[in-house]
mmCIF file of C-alpha atoms and ligand atoms in Angstrom:
data_model
loop_
_atom_site.group_PDB
_atom_site.id
_atom_site.type_symbol
_atom_site.label_atom_id
_atom_site.label_comp_id
_atom_site.label_asym_id
_atom_site.label_seq_id
_atom_site.Cartn_x
_atom_site.Cartn_y
_atom_site.Cartn_z
ATOM 1 C CA MET D 269 102.243 115.335 77.568
ATOM 2 C CA THR D 270 99.231 114.569 75.381
ATOM 3 C CA ILE D 271 96.113 115.796 77.208
ATOM 4 C CA ASN D 272 92.575 115.404 75.952
ATOM 5 C CA LYS D 273 90.872 118.129 77.961
ATOM 6 C CA GLU D 274 87.433 116.765 77.069
ATOM 7 C CA ASP D 275 88.047 113.517 79.002
ATOM 8 C CA LYS D 276 86.107 113.017 82.208
ATOM 9 C CA ILE D 277 88.208 111.451 84.927
ATOM 10 C CA LEU D 278 87.259 109.399 87.982
ATOM 11 C CA ILE D 279 89.612 109.102 90.975
ATOM 12 C CA ILE D 280 88.560 106.252 93.289
ATOM 13 C CA GLY D 281 90.106 106.689 96.737
ATOM 14 C CA ALA D 282 90.399 110.445 96.130
ATOM 15 C CA GLY D 283 90.501 111.210 99.867
ATOM 16 C CA GLY D 284 93.710 109.251 100.507
ATOM 17 C CA GLN D 285 97.355 110.292 100.723
ATOM 18 C CA ILE D 286 97.878 110.236 96.939
ATOM 19 C CA GLY D 287 94.299 111.017 95.910
ATOM 20 C CA VAL D 288 94.147 114.455 97.512
ATOM 21 C CA GLU D 289 97.240 115.631 95.622
ATOM 22 C CA LEU D 290 96.459 113.850 92.377
ATOM 23 C CA LEU D 291 93.010 115.446 92.377
ATOM 24 C CA GLU D 292 94.545 118.893 92.789
ATOM 25 C CA TYR D 293 96.972 118.244 89.913
ATOM 26 C CA LEU D 294 94.366 116.795 87.549
ATOM 27 C CA ASN D 295 92.089 119.761 88.338
ATOM 28 C CA SER D 296 94.854 122.009 87.030
ATOM 29 C CA LEU D 297 95.085 119.980 83.792
ATOM 30 C CA TYR D 298 91.434 119.163 83.058
ATOM 31 C CA GLY D 299 89.411 121.643 85.148
ATOM 32 C CA SER D 300 87.728 120.591 88.387
ATOM 33 C CA SER D 301 84.330 119.991 86.765
ATOM 34 C CA ASN D 302 85.912 117.201 84.668
ATOM 35 C CA VAL D 303 87.492 115.369 87.592
ATOM 36 C CA VAL D 304 85.070 113.289 89.679
ATOM 37 C CA ALA D 305 86.219 112.384 93.186
ATOM 38 C CA ALA D 306 84.968 109.111 94.679
ATOM 39 C CA ASP D 307 85.602 107.654 98.100
ATOM 40 C CA LEU D 308 83.794 105.942 100.972
ATOM 41 C CA LYS D 309 83.233 109.312 102.626
ATOM 42 C CA PRO D 310 83.302 113.005 101.691
ATOM 43 C CA SER D 311 86.260 115.310 102.372
ATOM 44 C CA ASP D 312 86.885 119.059 102.218
ATOM 45 C CA ALA D 313 89.554 118.263 99.615
ATOM 46 C CA PHE D 314 86.770 117.629 97.054
ATOM 47 C CA ALA D 315 84.936 120.903 97.602
ATOM 48 C CA GLN D 316 85.484 122.032 93.989
ATOM 49 C CA ASN D 317 84.811 118.664 92.342
ATOM 50 C CA PRO D 318 81.806 116.513 91.541
ATOM 51 C CA PHE D 319 81.810 113.886 94.316
ATOM 52 C CA GLU D 320 80.374 110.384 94.621
ATOM 53 C CA ILE D 321 80.256 108.147 97.657
ATOM 54 C CA LEU D 322 81.398 104.868 96.114
ATOM 55 C CA ASP D 323 82.599 101.479 97.290
ATOM 56 C CA VAL D 324 84.741 100.161 94.431
ATOM 57 C CA LEU D 325 83.615 96.638 95.323
ATOM 58 C CA ASP D 326 80.005 97.571 94.439
ATOM 59 C CA LYS D 327 80.173 96.968 90.691
ATOM 60 C CA ASN D 328 76.651 98.235 89.922
ATOM 61 C CA ALA D 329 77.262 101.497 91.764
ATOM 62 C CA LEU D 330 80.588 101.820 89.935
ATOM 63 C CA ILE D 331 78.935 101.344 86.524
ATOM 64 C CA ASN D 332 76.293 103.924 87.431
ATOM 65 C CA VAL D 333 78.943 106.506 88.377
ATOM 66 C CA VAL D 334 80.895 105.842 85.157
ATOM 67 C CA LYS D 335 77.734 106.234 83.035
ATOM 68 C CA LYS D 336 76.389 109.215 84.953
ATOM 69 C CA HIS D 337 79.585 111.238 84.434
ATOM 70 C CA ASP D 338 80.590 109.760 81.054
ATOM 71 C CA ILE D 339 83.962 108.760 82.540
ATOM 72 C CA LYS D 340 86.844 108.023 80.143
ATOM 73 C CA GLN D 341 89.779 107.527 82.536
ATOM 74 C CA VAL D 342 89.889 105.897 85.980
ATOM 75 C CA TYR D 343 92.639 106.301 88.579
ATOM 76 C CA LEU D 344 92.103 103.439 91.051
ATOM 77 C CA LEU D 345 93.699 104.369 94.375
ATOM 78 C CA ALA D 346 91.404 102.486 96.791
ATOM 79 C CA ALA D 347 93.409 99.756 98.536
ATOM 80 C CA LEU D 348 94.531 98.448 101.917
ATOM 81 C CA LEU D 349 98.219 99.279 102.401
ATOM 82 C CA SER D 350 100.856 96.926 103.773
ATOM 83 C CA ALA D 351 100.382 97.263 107.539
ATOM 84 C CA THR D 352 96.567 97.421 107.428
ATOM 85 C CA ALA D 353 96.331 94.497 105.014
ATOM 86 C CA GLU D 354 98.466 92.306 107.331
ATOM 87 C CA LYS D 355 95.846 92.887 110.038
ATOM 88 C CA ASN D 356 92.973 91.921 107.736
ATOM 89 C CA PRO D 357 94.485 89.715 105.013
ATOM 90 C CA LEU D 358 91.305 88.403 103.404
ATOM 91 C CA TYR D 359 89.693 91.808 103.109
ATOM 92 C CA GLY D 360 93.022 93.252 101.898
ATOM 93 C CA TRP D 361 93.120 90.636 99.156
ATOM 94 C CA GLN D 362 89.449 91.176 98.273
ATOM 95 C CA LEU D 363 89.661 94.977 98.067
ATOM 96 C CA ASN D 364 93.007 95.089 96.271
ATOM 97 C CA MET D 365 92.104 92.403 93.708
ATOM 98 C CA GLN D 366 88.338 92.651 93.179
ATOM 99 C CA GLY D 367 88.561 96.451 93.059
ATOM 100 C CA LEU D 368 91.107 96.103 90.255
ATOM 101 C CA PHE D 369 89.034 93.490 88.364
ATOM 102 C CA ASN D 370 85.967 95.733 88.530
ATOM 103 C CA ILE D 371 87.906 98.518 86.808
ATOM 104 C CA LEU D 372 89.778 96.320 84.315
ATOM 105 C CA ASP D 373 86.469 94.716 83.288
ATOM 106 C CA LEU D 374 84.943 98.145 82.602
ATOM 107 C CA ALA D 375 87.914 98.866 80.331
ATOM 108 C CA LYS D 376 87.621 95.451 78.655
ATOM 109 C CA GLU D 377 83.940 96.224 77.943
ATOM 110 C CA LYS D 378 85.048 99.600 76.482
ATOM 111 C CA GLN D 379 82.994 101.511 79.059
ATOM 112 C CA ILE D 380 86.204 103.406 79.949
ATOM 113 C CA GLN D 381 89.304 104.040 77.825
ATOM 114 C CA LYS D 382 92.258 104.279 80.174
ATOM 115 C CA VAL D 383 93.170 102.971 83.648
ATOM 116 C CA TYR D 384 95.798 103.933 86.200
ATOM 117 C CA TRP D 385 96.470 101.472 89.011
ATOM 118 C CA PRO D 386 99.514 101.744 91.305
ATOM 119 C CA SER D 387 101.752 98.870 92.289
ATOM 120 C CA SER D 388 104.437 99.146 94.963
ATOM 121 C CA ILE D 389 107.969 98.141 95.918
ATOM 122 C CA ALA D 390 106.045 95.663 98.115
ATOM 123 C CA ALA D 391 105.655 93.469 95.015
ATOM 124 C CA PHE D 392 109.284 92.390 95.633
ATOM 125 C CA GLY D 393 110.280 89.971 98.396
ATOM 126 C CA THR D 394 113.126 88.467 100.390
ATOM 127 C CA THR D 395 114.616 86.610 97.409
ATOM 128 C CA THR D 396 114.808 89.813 95.320
ATOM 129 C CA PRO D 397 118.240 91.515 95.148
ATOM 130 C CA ARG D 398 117.801 94.352 97.643
ATOM 131 C CA GLN D 399 120.247 96.895 96.184
ATOM 132 C CA ASN D 400 119.533 98.632 92.897
ATOM 133 C CA THR D 401 116.594 96.244 92.382
ATOM 134 C CA PRO D 402 116.038 95.882 88.643
ATOM 135 C CA GLN D 403 112.757 96.031 86.732
ATOM 136 C CA TYR D 404 112.919 92.313 85.932
ATOM 137 C CA THR D 405 113.980 90.095 88.828
ATOM 138 C CA VAL D 406 112.820 87.405 91.245
ATOM 139 C CA MET D 407 109.564 88.493 92.907
ATOM 140 C CA GLU D 408 108.334 86.431 95.850
ATOM 141 C CA PRO D 409 106.440 88.856 98.114
ATOM 142 C CA THR D 410 105.551 87.524 101.568
ATOM 143 C CA THR D 411 102.933 90.111 102.627
ATOM 144 C CA VAL D 412 99.291 89.972 101.537
ATOM 145 C CA TYR D 413 99.690 93.517 100.220
ATOM 146 C CA GLY D 414 102.758 92.549 98.187
ATOM 147 C CA ILE D 415 101.066 89.434 96.834
ATOM 148 C CA SER D 416 98.085 91.548 95.736
ATOM 149 C CA LYS D 417 100.411 94.034 94.007
ATOM 150 C CA GLN D 418 102.381 91.346 92.196
ATOM 151 C CA ALA D 419 99.192 89.576 91.096
ATOM 152 C CA GLY D 420 97.680 92.942 90.104
ATOM 153 C CA GLU D 421 100.660 93.658 87.865
ATOM 154 C CA ARG D 422 100.229 90.340 86.098
ATOM 155 C CA TRP D 423 96.491 90.923 85.610
ATOM 156 C CA CYS D 424 97.105 94.422 84.218
ATOM 157 C CA GLU D 425 99.493 92.971 81.662
ATOM 158 C CA TYR D 426 97.051 90.145 80.892
ATOM 159 C CA TYR D 427 94.158 92.553 80.241
ATOM 160 C CA HIS D 428 96.421 94.615 78.011
ATOM 161 C CA LEU D 429 97.680 91.637 75.998
ATOM 162 C CA LYS D 430 94.336 89.787 75.741
ATOM 163 C CA TYR D 431 91.825 92.621 75.526
ATOM 164 C CA GLY D 432 93.876 95.671 74.519
ATOM 165 C CA VAL D 433 93.137 97.482 77.787
ATOM 166 C CA ASP D 434 95.176 100.699 78.104
ATOM 167 C CA VAL D 435 96.340 100.250 81.695
ATOM 168 C CA ARG D 436 99.407 101.948 83.140
ATOM 169 C CA SER D 437 101.136 101.405 86.456
ATOM 170 C CA LEU D 438 104.069 102.421 88.654
ATOM 171 C CA ARG D 439 105.762 100.582 91.508
ATOM 172 C CA TYR D 440 105.769 103.514 93.930
ATOM 173 C CA PRO D 441 108.307 103.560 96.742
ATOM 174 C CA GLY D 442 107.247 104.985 100.143
ATOM 175 C CA LEU D 443 105.624 108.377 99.529
ATOM 176 C CA ILE D 444 106.191 111.425 101.712
ATOM 177 C CA SER D 445 103.688 114.283 101.787
ATOM 178 C CA TYR D 446 102.222 116.998 103.981
ATOM 179 C CA LYS D 447 98.771 117.592 102.449
ATOM 180 C CA SER D 448 97.126 114.411 103.685
ATOM 181 C CA ALA D 449 97.982 111.656 106.147
ATOM 182 C CA PRO D 450 99.381 108.285 105.041
ATOM 183 C CA GLY D 451 96.896 105.427 105.096
ATOM 184 C CA GLY D 452 98.440 102.506 107.010
ATOM 185 C CA GLY D 453 101.719 101.545 105.358
ATOM 186 C CA THR D 454 105.165 100.492 106.548
ATOM 187 C CA THR D 455 106.777 103.686 105.222
ATOM 188 C CA ASP D 456 104.324 105.953 107.121
ATOM 189 C CA TYR D 457 107.017 106.688 109.734
ATOM 190 C CA ALA D 458 108.705 108.967 107.190
ATOM 191 C CA VAL D 459 105.660 111.258 107.346
ATOM 192 C CA HIS D 460 104.861 110.891 111.082
ATOM 193 C CA ILE D 461 108.431 111.887 111.963
ATOM 194 C CA PHE D 462 107.902 115.427 110.607
ATOM 195 C CA HIS D 463 104.715 116.030 112.577
ATOM 196 C CA GLU D 464 106.310 114.784 115.797
ATOM 197 C CA ALA D 465 109.539 116.713 115.200
ATOM 198 C CA LEU D 466 107.574 119.958 114.902
ATOM 199 C CA LYS D 467 105.140 119.220 117.738
ATOM 200 C CA HIS D 468 107.218 117.386 120.356
ATOM 201 C CA LYS D 469 110.848 117.581 119.136
ATOM 202 C CA LYS D 470 111.077 113.788 119.466
ATOM 203 C CA TYR D 471 109.836 110.683 117.693
ATOM 204 C CA GLU D 472 109.676 106.988 118.542
ATOM 205 C CA CYS D 473 110.122 105.101 115.288
ATOM 206 C CA PHE D 474 108.444 101.749 114.603
ATOM 207 C CA LEU D 475 111.341 100.703 112.334
ATOM 208 C CA SER D 476 114.933 100.204 113.481
ATOM 209 C CA GLU D 477 117.554 102.862 112.785
ATOM 210 C CA TYR D 478 119.292 101.166 109.812
ATOM 211 C CA THR D 479 116.159 100.075 107.923
ATOM 212 C CA THR D 480 116.849 101.571 104.513
ATOM 213 C CA LEU D 481 113.905 101.839 102.107
ATOM 214 C CA PRO D 482 113.274 103.534 98.738
ATOM 215 C CA MET D 483 111.247 106.744 99.119
ATOM 216 C CA MET D 484 109.890 109.585 96.990
ATOM 217 C CA TYR D 485 108.459 113.045 97.649
ATOM 218 C CA MET D 486 104.808 113.342 96.607
ATOM 219 C CA PRO D 487 105.321 116.054 93.921
ATOM 220 C CA ASP D 488 107.599 113.594 92.089
ATOM 221 C CA ALA D 489 105.065 110.763 92.496
ATOM 222 C CA ILE D 490 102.310 112.964 91.034
ATOM 223 C CA LYS D 491 104.639 114.002 88.196
ATOM 224 C CA ALA D 492 105.455 110.348 87.410
ATOM 225 C CA THR D 493 101.768 109.416 87.505
ATOM 226 C CA ALA D 494 100.748 112.239 85.190
ATOM 227 C CA GLU D 495 103.654 111.553 82.828
ATOM 228 C CA ILE D 496 102.981 107.845 82.420
ATOM 229 C CA MET D 497 99.252 108.493 81.928
ATOM 230 C CA HIS D 498 99.845 111.141 79.280
ATOM 231 C CA ALA D 499 102.713 109.451 77.421
ATOM 232 C CA PRO D 500 101.972 108.157 73.909
ATOM 233 C CA ALA D 501 100.847 104.508 74.115
ATOM 234 C CA GLU D 502 103.830 103.267 72.091
ATOM 235 C CA GLN D 503 106.223 104.536 74.791
ATOM 236 C CA ILE D 504 104.571 102.330 77.414
ATOM 237 C CA LYS D 505 106.374 99.079 76.766
ATOM 238 C CA ILE D 506 105.707 97.594 80.214
ATOM 239 C CA ARG D 507 102.055 96.937 81.078
ATOM 240 C CA GLY D 508 102.731 95.314 84.435
ATOM 241 C CA ALA D 509 104.274 98.201 86.411
ATOM 242 C CA TYR D 510 107.365 100.378 86.043
ATOM 243 C CA ASN D 511 110.028 100.747 88.738
ATOM 244 C CA VAL D 512 110.359 104.436 89.664
ATOM 245 C CA ALA D 513 112.900 105.767 92.145
ATOM 246 C CA ALA D 514 114.078 108.980 93.760
ATOM 247 C CA PHE D 515 116.191 108.374 96.922
ATOM 248 C CA SER D 516 116.619 105.937 99.797
ATOM 249 C CA PHE D 517 117.213 106.539 103.495
ATOM 250 C CA ASN D 518 116.862 104.911 106.904
ATOM 251 C CA PRO D 519 115.266 106.414 110.035
ATOM 252 C CA LYS D 520 118.644 107.565 111.374
ATOM 253 C CA GLU D 521 119.471 109.378 108.143
ATOM 254 C CA ILE D 522 116.153 111.236 107.929
ATOM 255 C CA ALA D 523 116.439 112.138 111.629
ATOM 256 C CA ASN D 524 119.934 113.592 110.964
ATOM 257 C CA GLU D 525 118.518 115.651 108.113
ATOM 258 C CA ILE D 526 115.661 116.963 110.304
ATOM 259 C CA GLN D 527 118.205 117.845 113.039
ATOM 260 C CA LYS D 528 119.847 120.274 110.588
ATOM 261 C CA HIS D 529 116.607 122.317 110.881
ATOM 262 C CA ILE D 530 115.569 121.379 114.454
ATOM 263 C CA PRO D 531 118.818 120.692 116.390
ATOM 264 C CA GLU D 532 116.998 119.583 119.584
ATOM 265 C CA PHE D 533 115.034 116.849 117.722
ATOM 266 C CA SER D 534 115.722 113.311 118.951
ATOM 267 C CA ILE D 535 114.666 109.891 117.685
ATOM 268 C CA SER D 536 114.308 106.557 119.488
ATOM 269 C CA TYR D 537 113.501 103.129 118.046
ATOM 270 C CA ASN D 538 110.853 100.607 119.045
ATOM 271 C CA PRO D 539 110.369 98.258 116.068
ATOM 272 C CA ASP D 540 106.979 96.514 115.785
ATOM 273 C CA PHE D 541 105.416 94.110 113.243
ATOM 274 C CA ARG D 542 106.123 96.587 110.431
ATOM 275 C CA GLN D 543 109.853 95.883 110.810
ATOM 276 C CA GLU D 544 109.282 92.362 109.442
ATOM 277 C CA ILE D 545 107.489 93.827 106.426
ATOM 278 C CA ALA D 546 110.261 96.368 105.764
ATOM 279 C CA ASN D 547 112.885 93.613 106.006
ATOM 280 C CA THR D 548 111.382 91.961 102.920
ATOM 281 C CA TRP D 549 111.516 95.053 100.688
ATOM 282 C CA PRO D 550 114.323 96.424 98.486
ATOM 283 C CA GLN D 551 116.650 99.139 99.771
ATOM 284 C CA SER D 552 117.116 100.897 96.444
ATOM 285 C CA ILE D 553 115.479 100.675 93.025
ATOM 286 C CA ASN D 554 116.823 100.757 89.481
ATOM 287 C CA ASP D 555 114.311 102.572 87.282
ATOM 288 C CA ALA D 556 116.288 102.632 84.006
ATOM 289 C CA GLU D 557 113.292 101.444 81.919
ATOM 290 C CA ALA D 558 111.011 104.292 83.086
ATOM 291 C CA ARG D 559 113.808 106.776 82.371
ATOM 292 C CA GLN D 560 114.406 105.354 78.894
ATOM 293 C CA HIS D 561 110.838 104.601 77.753
ATOM 294 C CA TRP D 562 108.932 107.714 78.825
ATOM 295 C CA HIS D 563 111.784 109.946 80.060
ATOM 296 C CA TRP D 564 111.004 109.842 83.786
ATOM 297 C CA GLN D 565 113.204 112.063 85.972
ATOM 298 C CA HIS D 566 112.751 112.831 89.647
ATOM 299 C CA GLN D 567 113.405 116.306 91.038
ATOM 300 C CA TYR D 568 113.632 115.996 94.822
ATOM 301 C CA GLN D 569 116.512 114.513 96.824
ATOM 302 C CA LEU D 570 116.337 113.912 100.596
ATOM 303 C CA PRO D 571 117.603 117.380 101.721
ATOM 304 C CA GLN D 572 115.186 119.332 99.463
ATOM 305 C CA MET D 573 112.294 117.099 100.516
ATOM 306 C CA VAL D 574 113.018 117.639 104.234
ATOM 307 C CA THR D 575 113.321 121.419 103.789
ATOM 308 C CA ASP D 576 110.046 121.572 101.850
ATOM 309 C CA MET D 577 108.142 119.304 104.276
ATOM 310 C CA LEU D 578 109.168 121.370 107.312
ATOM 311 C CA LYS D 579 108.445 124.678 105.565
ATOM 312 C CA ASN D 580 104.937 123.566 104.590
ATOM 313 C CA LEU D 581 104.044 121.820 107.848
ATOM 314 C CA LYS D 582 105.108 124.894 109.845
ATOM 315 C CA LYS D 583 102.483 126.899 107.931
HETATM 316 P P1 LIG I 162 95.300 105.708 101.324
HETATM 317 O O1 LIG I 162 95.015 104.591 102.267
HETATM 318 O O2 LIG I 162 95.849 106.975 101.860
HETATM 319 O O3 LIG I 162 93.973 106.063 100.507
HETATM 320 C C1 LIG I 162 93.099 105.103 100.010
HETATM 321 C C2 LIG I 162 91.735 105.738 99.859
HETATM 322 O O4 LIG I 162 90.843 104.734 99.351
HETATM 323 C C3 LIG I 162 91.134 106.208 101.193
HETATM 324 O O5 LIG I 162 90.670 107.542 101.066
HETATM 325 C C4 LIG I 162 90.004 105.248 101.469
HETATM 326 O O6 LIG I 162 88.888 105.831 102.125
HETATM 327 C C5 LIG I 162 89.620 104.819 100.049
HETATM 328 N N1 LIG I 162 88.972 103.511 100.028
HETATM 329 C C6 LIG I 162 89.247 102.433 100.797
HETATM 330 N N2 LIG I 162 88.428 101.416 100.484
HETATM 331 C C7 LIG I 162 87.624 101.854 99.483
HETATM 332 C C8 LIG I 162 86.584 101.271 98.746
HETATM 333 N N3 LIG I 162 86.150 100.015 98.999
HETATM 334 N N4 LIG I 162 85.980 102.005 97.771
HETATM 335 C C9 LIG I 162 86.374 103.285 97.528
HETATM 336 N N5 LIG I 162 87.353 103.902 98.222
HETATM 337 C C10 LIG I 162 87.970 103.202 99.184
HETATM 338 O O7 LIG I 162 96.235 105.116 100.167
HETATM 339 P P2 LIG I 162 97.301 105.898 99.286
HETATM 340 O O8 LIG I 162 98.562 105.990 100.051
HETATM 341 O O9 LIG I 162 96.685 107.108 98.713
HETATM 342 O O10 LIG I 162 97.565 104.787 98.153
HETATM 343 C C11 LIG I 162 96.822 104.750 96.964
HETATM 344 C C12 LIG I 162 97.349 103.603 96.124
HETATM 345 O O11 LIG I 162 98.759 103.775 95.911
HETATM 346 C C13 LIG I 162 97.195 102.217 96.746
HETATM 347 O O12 LIG I 162 96.955 101.272 95.733
HETATM 348 C C14 LIG I 162 98.555 101.962 97.350
HETATM 349 O O13 LIG I 162 98.824 100.586 97.435
HETATM 350 C C15 LIG I 162 99.461 102.625 96.341
HETATM 351 N N6 LIG I 162 100.758 102.959 96.912
HETATM 352 C C16 LIG I 162 100.870 103.933 97.845
HETATM 353 C C17 LIG I 162 102.118 104.224 98.398
HETATM 354 C C18 LIG I 162 102.299 105.280 99.445
HETATM 355 O O14 LIG I 162 103.406 105.407 100.003
HETATM 356 N N7 LIG I 162 101.270 106.063 99.754
HETATM 357 C C19 LIG I 162 103.247 103.509 97.965
HETATM 358 C C20 LIG I 162 103.081 102.489 97.023
HETATM 359 C C21 LIG I 162 101.836 102.240 96.478
HETATM 360 C C1 LIG I 163 103.321 100.913 102.369
HETATM 361 O O1 LIG I 163 104.233 101.146 103.194
HETATM 362 O O2 LIG I 163 102.494 99.998 102.485
HETATM 363 C C2 LIG I 163 103.274 101.765 101.133
HETATM 364 C C3 LIG I 163 104.028 101.124 100.022
HETATM 365 C C4 LIG I 163 105.486 101.317 99.916
HETATM 366 O O3 LIG I 163 103.447 100.440 99.217
HETATM 367 N N1 LIG I 163 103.762 103.068 101.467
#
């Protein structure tokens, strides 16, 4: 990894599921005084870092924060996720798109040098092949979140091609973590299930038992994010977003894995509106390009992830 330790970094949405862990990791690379955390509200997770209350939609405030801290790289994590965006489609579209434009424009104007913005498996849709979904395929998302991710990918590529913006992106699968709660997605069940298994030995799942989705443990997601951001520019041949994958499972399979540690755990199913969202997403992802171009490799499979989640949540 090529790291310029002098760079000042801004994480927008630092208090979210990914932000909390990305902040911790970037602190270890750059030193906490060089990593500025920004979010709508403060959090104990930022205790060591410079912190700014910032709405990414407020462009003047954003410019002031970038100038004040002499920011070189921005990680834009502020967004409405799939389930929340379906409940408030226009605001979901506004936050997910205008937030991205505000950052891409700063990079176009050379006020910042490098941008990270995550896409999602939600950028695919019902007409996409659902097994081993390739990097390049039909993409007709039917959720507002998915539409914003697909459009965001195209705009990232456009800003790169037209204005030379160094923007990098991953299509994350559902992310599983214990350090901070998930923020309103369709894959959130795969985090809730651990908390309920430990607390109540049972869980009612909002997806049906055979709903298979691509997933990844957070340490691998942070590794992928850091690797793509620190790879030499010539290795980044895709400026929309890269497929990245680890493993896939359905609620029944993760429940079986948890039962190996907590035999009395039981799961029941009561699908809600999130089932319809999940039904439009791939079941497994082919990430050959990420593996070839910048040597991405995941570490965690389902059994190791479950063991590690339970060990850490018990603490
Ligand atoms: P999250 O909802 O947990 O966190 C988002 C953070 O952004 C929150 O702390 C929130 O307070 C903040 N925020 C919201 N509106 C803001 C605004 N106007 N200005 C500044 N901050 C604002 O989300 P996450 O799971 O950490 O996801 C981060 C990014 O990764 C999103 O773009 C999401 O689409 C993408 N992603 C996440 C997953 C996943 O499983 N977590 C999967 C695929 C893609
Ligand atoms: C969600 O479920 O909305 C996210 C995602 C896969 O983008 N976790």
